[in-house]
Amino acid sequence: MRAAPLAALAALALALTACQEEEAAAPAPPRPVVSEIISLAPVSTISWVGTVEPKVETDLAFEVTGHVVDRLVDVGDVVDKGDVIAHLDPQELQAAARSAEASLAQAEAQFVSARDNAERTRKLVERDVESQANLDNANQQVAVAQSEVDRAKAQLAQARDRLDKATLKASAHGVITAAPVSPGATVSAGEAVVRVASTKELEAVVDLSEPDLATIDADAQFTVALEAARTVTTGGRLAYIEPVAEDTTRTRRVHIALDDPPPAFRLGSLISARLRTQADAVLSVPTSALFERDGAAMVWRVERPSGSVGAVPVELGDAFGPRTQLAGGLAEGDEIVTRGVHSLEDGEVVGERTAL
């Protein structure tokens, strides 16, 4: 009588176990792949190495002479408008302000005395006790006293302004690129204490020889890539060429305005600037897509719709910045993997295409 229920429970347990095994054995969906569809495009093999520089740099200086008691920033620090950069010793300036306050108080007292004297003289003249000449003289003294008050007020305003100028503040957002003055130094008015580079507008700076300069026209366009990560690129256009050549190398400095550079483009970063030309269209691949097998250059080609990848040997031409020209092995329209090439295997299935 009890055998039937036990058999039913055993069958249920086996069914649950089978379901769990099927769930555990369910394959994970293929991972998305970073890839590119190969196409013909004009390229240039002409490129130069340079650095990312600020378009605008500003020297910050005190407007008064004094002794620097502290400097609150160092090279590489980021500052915002209004941030305090440094202080001058305020003692002499405070003393000058106190002296100006005392001079104003004295001038105001003399003005009150002259005004009261003129008022008394006027009343005496009305009573024919005092002469008109004395009243004129008293009024003149009032005018002189008023001018002294005005002069003392101006001197006090100047002294207070000089005291305010004992604090040096940043005029805009930027990065400190130089700090030639240290605490303890005595500076003159206008002497640079720090240099601030604006990060709003950046440019690439490269040095070119005369033959290279001959390849560039006034509306030249560039592709600029980070040397440390050549897939990180931005566009650029010729800003200007410095008119004077460097004495030793006889090269001239070329400034390239960068078009909305990525955050990875930081001041001082090494870059390569490639001239965009109207060259014949060719096939090329990102350098990151290449790997080596048995001494041969290879790429992973993706077969759609299956998503299966296979290693394909390729013949390489010239390298230009973050890309390498193809001399054979692929055709226009082929999809190749551009990231994570060292973690794939022949026949592995990848998911949907993702483009950087």
One Martini backbone bead per residue (centre of mass of N, CA, C, O) as a GRO file, in nm:
protein
  356
    1MET     BB    1   0.055   0.064  -0.017
    2ARG     BB    2   0.336   0.246   0.006
    3ALA     BB    3   0.482   0.220  -0.274
    4ALA     BB    4   0.342   0.427  -0.457
    5PRO     BB    5   0.417   0.697  -0.315
    6LEU     BB    6   0.725   0.651  -0.328
    7ALA     BB    7   0.748   0.641  -0.635
    8ALA     BB    8   0.638   0.924  -0.689
    9LEU     BB    9   0.857   1.080  -0.534
   10ALA     BB   10   1.099   0.977  -0.696
   11ALA     BB   11   1.007   1.090  -0.970
   12LEU     BB   12   0.998   1.387  -0.883
   13ALA     BB   13   1.297   1.412  -0.805
   14LEU     BB   14   1.412   1.342  -1.085
   15ALA     BB   15   1.276   1.576  -1.235
   16LEU     BB   16   1.407   1.809  -1.077
   17THR     BB   17   1.700   1.733  -1.136
   18ALA     BB   18   1.681   1.761  -1.444
   19CYS     BB   19   1.604   2.059  -1.451
   20GLN     BB   20   1.856   2.166  -1.306
   21GLU     BB   21   2.059   2.055  -1.516
   22GLU     BB   22   1.947   2.214  -1.754
   23GLU     BB   23   1.993   2.495  -1.632
   24ALA     BB   24   2.303   2.463  -1.583
   25ALA     BB   25   2.356   2.385  -1.901
   26ALA     BB   26   2.288   2.652  -1.999
   27PRO     BB   27   2.400   2.863  -2.215
   28ALA     BB   28   2.564   3.138  -2.261
   29PRO     BB   29   2.556   3.416  -2.407
   30PRO     BB   30   2.704   3.581  -2.631
   31ARG     BB   31   2.940   3.803  -2.653
   32PRO     BB   32   3.010   4.095  -2.728
   33VAL     BB   33   3.166   4.275  -3.005
   34VAL     BB   34   3.446   4.452  -3.108
   35SER     BB   35   3.400   4.606  -3.427
   36GLU     BB   36   3.464   4.617  -3.794
   37ILE     BB   37   3.395   4.752  -4.107
   38ILE     BB   38   3.544   4.718  -4.393
   39SER     BB   39   3.681   5.007  -4.575
   40LEU     BB   40   3.719   5.247  -4.797
   41ALA     BB   41   3.993   5.491  -4.745
   42PRO     BB   42   4.157   5.768  -4.699
   43VAL     BB   43   4.514   5.809  -4.649
   44SER     BB   44   4.802   5.874  -4.433
   45THR     BB   45   5.166   5.845  -4.368
   46ILE     BB   46   5.181   6.127  -4.241
   47SER     BB   47   5.368   6.187  -3.935
   48TRP     BB   48   5.381   6.342  -3.598
   49VAL     BB   49   5.542   6.419  -3.302
   50GLY     BB   50   5.394   6.540  -2.989
   51THR     BB   51   5.196   6.774  -2.798
   52VAL     BB   52   4.987   6.878  -2.546
   53GLU     BB   53   4.852   7.210  -2.544
   54PRO     BB   54   4.779   7.518  -2.458
   55LYS     BB   55   4.639   7.800  -2.593
   56VAL     BB   56   4.617   7.924  -2.294
   57GLU     BB   57   4.833   8.140  -2.100
   58THR     BB   58   4.868   8.269  -1.755
   59ASP     BB   59   5.002   8.523  -1.571
   60LEU     BB   60   5.036   8.557  -1.222
   61ALA     BB   61   5.022   8.875  -1.038
   62PHE     BB   62   5.113   9.117  -0.849
   63GLU     BB   63   5.035   9.475  -0.809
   64VAL     BB   64   5.246   9.455  -0.575
   65THR     BB   65   5.491   9.499  -0.360
   66GLY     BB   66   5.655   9.210  -0.189
   67HIS     BB   67   5.626   8.950   0.057
   68VAL     BB   68   5.617   8.612   0.040
   69VAL     BB   69   5.438   8.387   0.264
   70ASP     BB   70   5.258   8.223   0.042
   71ARG     BB   71   5.182   7.908  -0.145
   72LEU     BB   72   4.888   7.709  -0.241
   73VAL     BB   73   5.038   7.602  -0.504
   74ASP     BB   74   5.115   7.365  -0.764
   75VAL     BB   75   5.223   7.184  -0.999
   76GLY     BB   76   4.909   7.049  -1.137
   77ASP     BB   77   4.704   7.217  -1.026
   78VAL     BB   78   4.363   7.285  -0.982
   79VAL     BB   79   4.179   7.580  -1.073
   80ASP     BB   80   3.956   7.834  -0.981
   81LYS     BB   81   3.778   8.094  -0.977
   82GLY     BB   82   3.907   8.261  -0.678
   83ASP     BB   83   4.142   8.118  -0.600
   84VAL     BB   84   4.399   8.098  -0.383
   85ILE     BB   85   4.752   8.141  -0.433
   86ALA     BB   86   4.863   8.404  -0.263
   87HIS     BB   87   5.069   8.592  -0.020
   88LEU     BB   88   5.136   8.887   0.130
   89ASP     BB   89   5.276   9.084   0.343
   90PRO     BB   90   5.052   9.304   0.532
   91GLN     BB   91   5.183   9.507   0.729
   92GLU     BB   92   5.254   9.757   0.554
   93LEU     BB   93   4.967   9.788   0.434
   94GLN     BB   94   4.821   9.821   0.704
   95ALA     BB   95   4.976  10.073   0.793
   96ALA     BB   96   4.889  10.249   0.553
   97ALA     BB   97   4.585  10.234   0.615
   98ARG     BB   98   4.595  10.358   0.898
   99SER     BB   99   4.722  10.627   0.810
  100ALA     BB  100   4.488  10.706   0.619
  101GLU     BB  101   4.270  10.711   0.837
  102ALA     BB  102   4.402  10.936   1.008
  103SER     BB  103   4.408  11.154   0.786
  104LEU     BB  104   4.102  11.166   0.748
  105ALA     BB  105   4.024  11.246   1.033
  106GLN     BB  106   4.182  11.513   1.031
  107ALA     BB  107   4.044  11.642   0.784
  108GLU     BB  108   3.755  11.636   0.899
  109ALA     BB  109   3.814  11.817   1.144
  110GLN     BB  110   3.908  12.065   0.979
  111PHE     BB  111   3.645  12.101   0.830
  112VAL     BB  112   3.459  12.152   1.070
  113SER     BB  113   3.612  12.402   1.171
  114ALA     BB  114   3.586  12.571   0.910
  115ARG     BB  115   3.277  12.567   0.896
  116ASP     BB  116   3.219  12.698   1.173
  117ASN     BB  117   3.378  12.960   1.117
  118ALA     BB  118   3.208  13.049   0.874
  119GLU     BB  119   2.937  13.067   1.024
  120ARG     BB  120   3.022  13.283   1.229
  121THR     BB  121   3.108  13.498   1.027
  122ARG     BB  122   2.835  13.533   0.888
  123LYS     BB  123   2.684  13.640   1.141
  124LEU     BB  124   2.871  13.888   1.184
  125VAL     BB  125   2.813  14.020   0.912
  126GLU     BB  126   2.506  14.060   0.961
  127ARG     BB  127   2.602  14.254   1.222
  128ASP     BB  128   2.860  14.427   1.140
  129VAL     BB  129   3.132  14.291   1.281
  130GLU     BB  130   3.221  14.169   1.009
  131SER     BB  131   3.386  14.118   0.726
  132GLN     BB  132   3.371  14.008   0.402
  133ALA     BB  133   3.667  13.916   0.379
  134ASN     BB  134   3.657  13.712   0.613
  135LEU     BB  135   3.441  13.533   0.484
  136ASP     BB  136   3.594  13.459   0.231
  137ASN     BB  137   3.827  13.324   0.381
  138ALA     BB  138   3.656  13.108   0.529
  139ASN     BB  139   3.545  12.973   0.271
  140GLN     BB  140   3.822  12.894   0.160
  141GLN     BB  141   3.892  12.701   0.397
  142VAL     BB  142   3.667  12.503   0.337
  143ALA     BB  143   3.765  12.419   0.055
  144VAL     BB  144   4.038  12.315   0.146
  145ALA     BB  145   3.931  12.103   0.349
  146GLN     BB  146   3.769  11.940   0.137
  147SER     BB  147   4.013  11.859  -0.040
  148GLU     BB  148   4.154  11.701   0.189
  149VAL     BB  149   3.934  11.491   0.223
  150ASP     BB  150   3.939  11.381  -0.064
  151ARG     BB  151   4.236  11.295  -0.061
  152ALA     BB  152   4.216  11.102   0.186
  153LYS     BB  153   4.009  10.910   0.060
  154ALA     BB  154   4.184  10.822  -0.180
  155GLN     BB  155   4.419  10.709  -0.010
  156LEU     BB  156   4.251  10.497   0.138
  157ALA     BB  157   4.150  10.341  -0.108
  158GLN     BB  158   4.433  10.270  -0.206
  159ALA     BB  159   4.528  10.117   0.048
  160ARG     BB  160   4.302   9.903   0.042
  161ASP     BB  161   4.363   9.797  -0.241
  162ARG     BB  162   4.653   9.704  -0.176
  163LEU     BB  163   4.564   9.504   0.041
  164ASP     BB  164   4.391   9.326  -0.146
  165LYS     BB  165   4.655   9.267  -0.337
  166ALA     BB  166   4.789   9.055  -0.127
  167THR     BB  167   4.583   8.872  -0.286
  168LEU     BB  168   4.604   8.592  -0.495
  169LYS     BB  169   4.394   8.513  -0.777
  170ALA     BB  170   4.211   8.336  -0.980
  171SER     BB  171   4.069   8.413  -1.307
  172ALA     BB  172   4.052   8.096  -1.383
  173HIS     BB  173   4.029   7.804  -1.513
  174GLY     BB  174   4.301   7.559  -1.436
  175VAL     BB  175   4.654   7.484  -1.475
  176ILE     BB  176   4.949   7.447  -1.319
  177THR     BB  177   5.274   7.501  -1.498
  178ALA     BB  178   5.400   7.732  -1.306
  179ALA     BB  179   5.637   7.826  -1.010
  180PRO     BB  180   5.882   8.065  -0.964
  181VAL     BB  181   5.760   8.140  -0.677
  182SER     BB  182   5.851   8.148  -0.340
  183PRO     BB  183   5.848   8.147  -0.028
  184GLY     BB  184   6.031   8.454   0.070
  185ALA     BB  185   5.997   8.625  -0.162
  186THR     BB  186   6.057   8.914  -0.358
  187VAL     BB  187   5.820   9.112  -0.533
  188SER     BB  188   5.712   9.263  -0.807
  189ALA     BB  189   5.517   9.429  -0.991
  190GLY     BB  190   5.423   9.177  -1.232
  191GLU     BB  191   5.545   8.928  -1.120
  192ALA     BB  192   5.549   8.604  -1.172
  193VAL     BB  193   5.413   8.331  -0.981
  194VAL     BB  194   5.216   8.197  -1.194
  195ARG     BB  195   5.096   7.947  -1.430
  196VAL     BB  196   4.797   7.928  -1.636
  197ALA     BB  197   4.614   7.671  -1.793
  198SER     BB  198   4.384   7.623  -2.020
  199THR     BB  199   4.128   7.352  -2.082
  200LYS     BB  200   3.930   7.444  -2.314
  201GLU     BB  201   4.187   7.486  -2.512
  202LEU     BB  202   4.348   7.271  -2.739
  203GLU     BB  203   4.678   7.164  -2.865
  204ALA     BB  204   4.892   7.060  -3.113
  205VAL     BB  205   5.254   7.012  -3.106
  206VAL     BB  206   5.482   7.043  -3.383
  207ASP     BB  207   5.791   6.964  -3.554
  208LEU     BB  208   5.899   7.100  -3.871
  209SER     BB  209   6.027   7.075  -4.162
  210GLU     BB  210   6.052   7.216  -4.462
  211PRO     BB  211   5.948   6.973  -4.632
  212ASP     BB  212   5.693   6.927  -4.456
  213LEU     BB  213   5.569   7.213  -4.487
  214ALA     BB  214   5.512   7.173  -4.799
  215THR     BB  215   5.252   6.971  -4.731
  216ILE     BB  216   5.115   7.232  -4.609
  217ASP     BB  217   4.820   7.400  -4.581
  218ALA     BB  218   4.595   7.630  -4.458
  219ASP     BB  219   4.356   7.377  -4.457
  220ALA     BB  220   4.464   7.167  -4.280
  221GLN     BB  221   4.415   6.826  -4.181
  222PHE     BB  222   4.382   6.615  -3.881
  223THR     BB  223   4.497   6.321  -3.706
  224VAL     BB  224   4.485   6.266  -3.353
  225ALA     BB  225   4.698   6.062  -3.142
  226LEU     BB  226   4.770   5.870  -2.888
  227GLU     BB  227   5.053   5.706  -2.799
  228ALA     BB  228   4.927   5.529  -2.553
  229ALA     BB  229   4.637   5.541  -2.737
  230ARG     BB  230   4.569   5.504  -3.072
  231THR     BB  231   4.243   5.491  -3.053
  232VAL     BB  232   4.272   5.782  -2.946
  233THR     BB  233   4.095   6.037  -3.115
  234THR     BB  234   4.120   6.344  -3.319
  235GLY     BB  235   4.060   6.634  -3.459
  236GLY     BB  236   4.230   6.878  -3.683
  237ARG     BB  237   4.366   7.214  -3.733
  238LEU     BB  238   4.526   7.464  -3.863
  239ALA     BB  239   4.643   7.745  -3.700
  240TYR     BB  240   4.977   7.776  -3.688
  241ILE     BB  241   5.303   7.904  -3.789
  242GLU     BB  242   5.595   7.962  -3.687
  243PRO     BB  243   5.825   8.196  -3.823
  244VAL     BB  244   6.058   8.074  -3.645
  245ALA     BB  245   6.335   7.892  -3.639
  246GLU     BB  246   6.523   7.664  -3.504
  247ASP     BB  247   6.855   7.683  -3.472
  248THR     BB  248   6.943   7.376  -3.482
  249THR     BB  249   6.702   7.218  -3.658
  250ARG     BB  250   6.514   7.411  -3.843
  251THR     BB  251   6.245   7.409  -3.713
  252ARG     BB  252   5.888   7.439  -3.699
  253ARG     BB  253   5.609   7.536  -3.527
  254VAL     BB  254   5.301   7.353  -3.499
  255HIS     BB  255   4.954   7.444  -3.470
  256ILE     BB  256   4.679   7.235  -3.351
  257ALA     BB  257   4.349   7.239  -3.350
  258LEU     BB  258   4.122   7.085  -3.139
  259ASP     BB  259   3.834   6.871  -3.173
  260ASP     BB  260   3.697   6.775  -2.913
  261PRO     BB  261   3.865   6.631  -2.698
  262PRO     BB  262   3.928   6.388  -2.508
  263PRO     BB  263   4.007   6.339  -2.175
  264ALA     BB  264   4.287   6.193  -2.246
  265PHE     BB  265   4.366   6.481  -2.331
  266ARG     BB  266   4.648   6.595  -2.186
  267LEU     BB  267   4.871   6.777  -2.062
  268GLY     BB  268   5.167   6.653  -2.226
  269SER     BB  269   5.078   6.460  -2.422
  270LEU     BB  270   5.148   6.224  -2.644
  271ILE     BB  271   5.150   6.261  -3.006
  272SER     BB  272   4.999   6.197  -3.331
  273ALA     BB  273   5.014   6.365  -3.647
  274ARG     BB  274   4.791   6.328  -3.923
  275LEU     BB  275   4.767   6.385  -4.247
  276ARG     BB  276   4.511   6.482  -4.449
  277THR     BB  277   4.436   6.334  -4.759
  278GLN     BB  278   4.375   6.267  -5.122
  279ALA     BB  279   4.409   5.978  -5.126
  280ASP     BB  280   4.378   5.675  -5.204
  281ALA     BB  281   4.174   5.430  -5.145
  282VAL     BB  282   4.188   5.204  -4.861
  283LEU     BB  283   4.268   4.938  -4.667
  284SER     BB  284   4.210   4.917  -4.306
  285VAL     BB  285   4.336   4.866  -3.967
  286PRO     BB  286   4.347   4.836  -3.653
  287THR     BB  287   4.608   4.762  -3.454
  288SER     BB  288   4.426   4.607  -3.234
  289ALA     BB  289   4.348   4.363  -3.449
  290LEU     BB  290   4.631   4.250  -3.421
  291PHE     BB  291   4.804   3.932  -3.458
  292GLU     BB  292   5.017   3.651  -3.382
  293ARG     BB  293   5.096   3.355  -3.599
  294ASP     BB  294   5.363   3.200  -3.692
  295GLY     BB  295   5.471   3.499  -3.795
  296ALA     BB  296   5.180   3.601  -3.858
  297ALA     BB  297   4.943   3.814  -3.954
  298MET     BB  298   4.628   3.867  -3.778
  299VAL     BB  299   4.267   3.817  -3.788
  300TRP     BB  300   3.930   3.846  -3.688
  301ARG     BB  301   3.663   3.692  -3.850
  302VAL     BB  302   3.318   3.752  -3.896
  303GLU     BB  303   3.040   3.541  -3.919
  304ARG     BB  304   2.738   3.597  -4.084
  305PRO     BB  305   2.499   3.506  -3.844
  306SER     BB  306   2.665   3.314  -3.643
  307GLY     BB  307   2.946   3.450  -3.505
  308SER     BB  308   3.190   3.323  -3.617
  309VAL     BB  309   3.539   3.284  -3.569
  310GLY     BB  310   3.840   3.358  -3.775
  311ALA     BB  311   4.157   3.321  -3.872
  312VAL     BB  312   4.334   3.576  -4.069
  313PRO     BB  313   4.560   3.635  -4.296
  314VAL     BB  314   4.773   3.927  -4.344
  315GLU     BB  315   4.873   4.200  -4.540
  316LEU     BB  316   5.101   4.460  -4.483
  317GLY     BB  317   5.154   4.789  -4.466
  318ASP     BB  318   5.137   5.087  -4.364
  319ALA     BB  319   5.168   5.290  -4.090
  320PHE     BB  320   4.900   5.514  -3.938
  321GLY     BB  321   4.898   5.548  -3.646
  322PRO     BB  322   4.616   5.347  -3.548
  323ARG     BB  323   4.684   5.229  -3.840
  324THR     BB  324   4.679   4.968  -4.105
  325GLN     BB  325   4.762   4.875  -4.403
  326LEU     BB  326   4.634   4.676  -4.667
  327ALA     BB  327   4.754   4.411  -4.905
  328GLY     BB  328   4.588   4.158  -4.780
  329GLY     BB  329   4.301   3.914  -4.688
  330LEU     BB  330   4.076   4.133  -4.738
  331ALA     BB  331   3.745   4.272  -4.766
  332GLU     BB  332   3.503   4.458  -4.838
  333GLY     BB  333   3.281   4.409  -4.548
  334ASP     BB  334   3.441   4.297  -4.340
  335GLU     BB  335   3.444   4.154  -4.015
  336ILE     BB  336   3.634   4.273  -3.731
  337VAL     BB  337   3.820   4.240  -3.456
  338THR     BB  338   3.942   4.511  -3.215
  339ARG     BB  339   3.895   4.355  -2.936
  340GLY     BB  340   4.022   4.091  -2.761
  341VAL     BB  341   4.214   3.896  -2.949
  342HIS     BB  342   4.361   3.709  -2.711
  343SER     BB  343   4.060   3.561  -2.620
  344LEU     BB  344   4.032   3.390  -2.876
  345GLU     BB  345   3.882   3.131  -3.086
  346ASP     BB  346   3.835   2.909  -3.308
  347GLY     BB  347   3.479   2.912  -3.352
  348GLU     BB  348   3.386   3.124  -3.190
  349VAL     BB  349   3.102   3.280  -3.044
  350VAL     BB  350   2.957   3.589  -3.106
  351GLY     BB  351   2.793   3.866  -3.077
  352GLU     BB  352   2.713   4.159  -3.107
  353ARG     BB  353   2.793   4.452  -3.242
  354THR     BB  354   3.051   4.683  -3.131
  355ALA     BB  355   3.116   5.031  -3.131
  356LEU     BB  356   3.343   5.294  -3.038
   0.00000   0.00000   0.00000
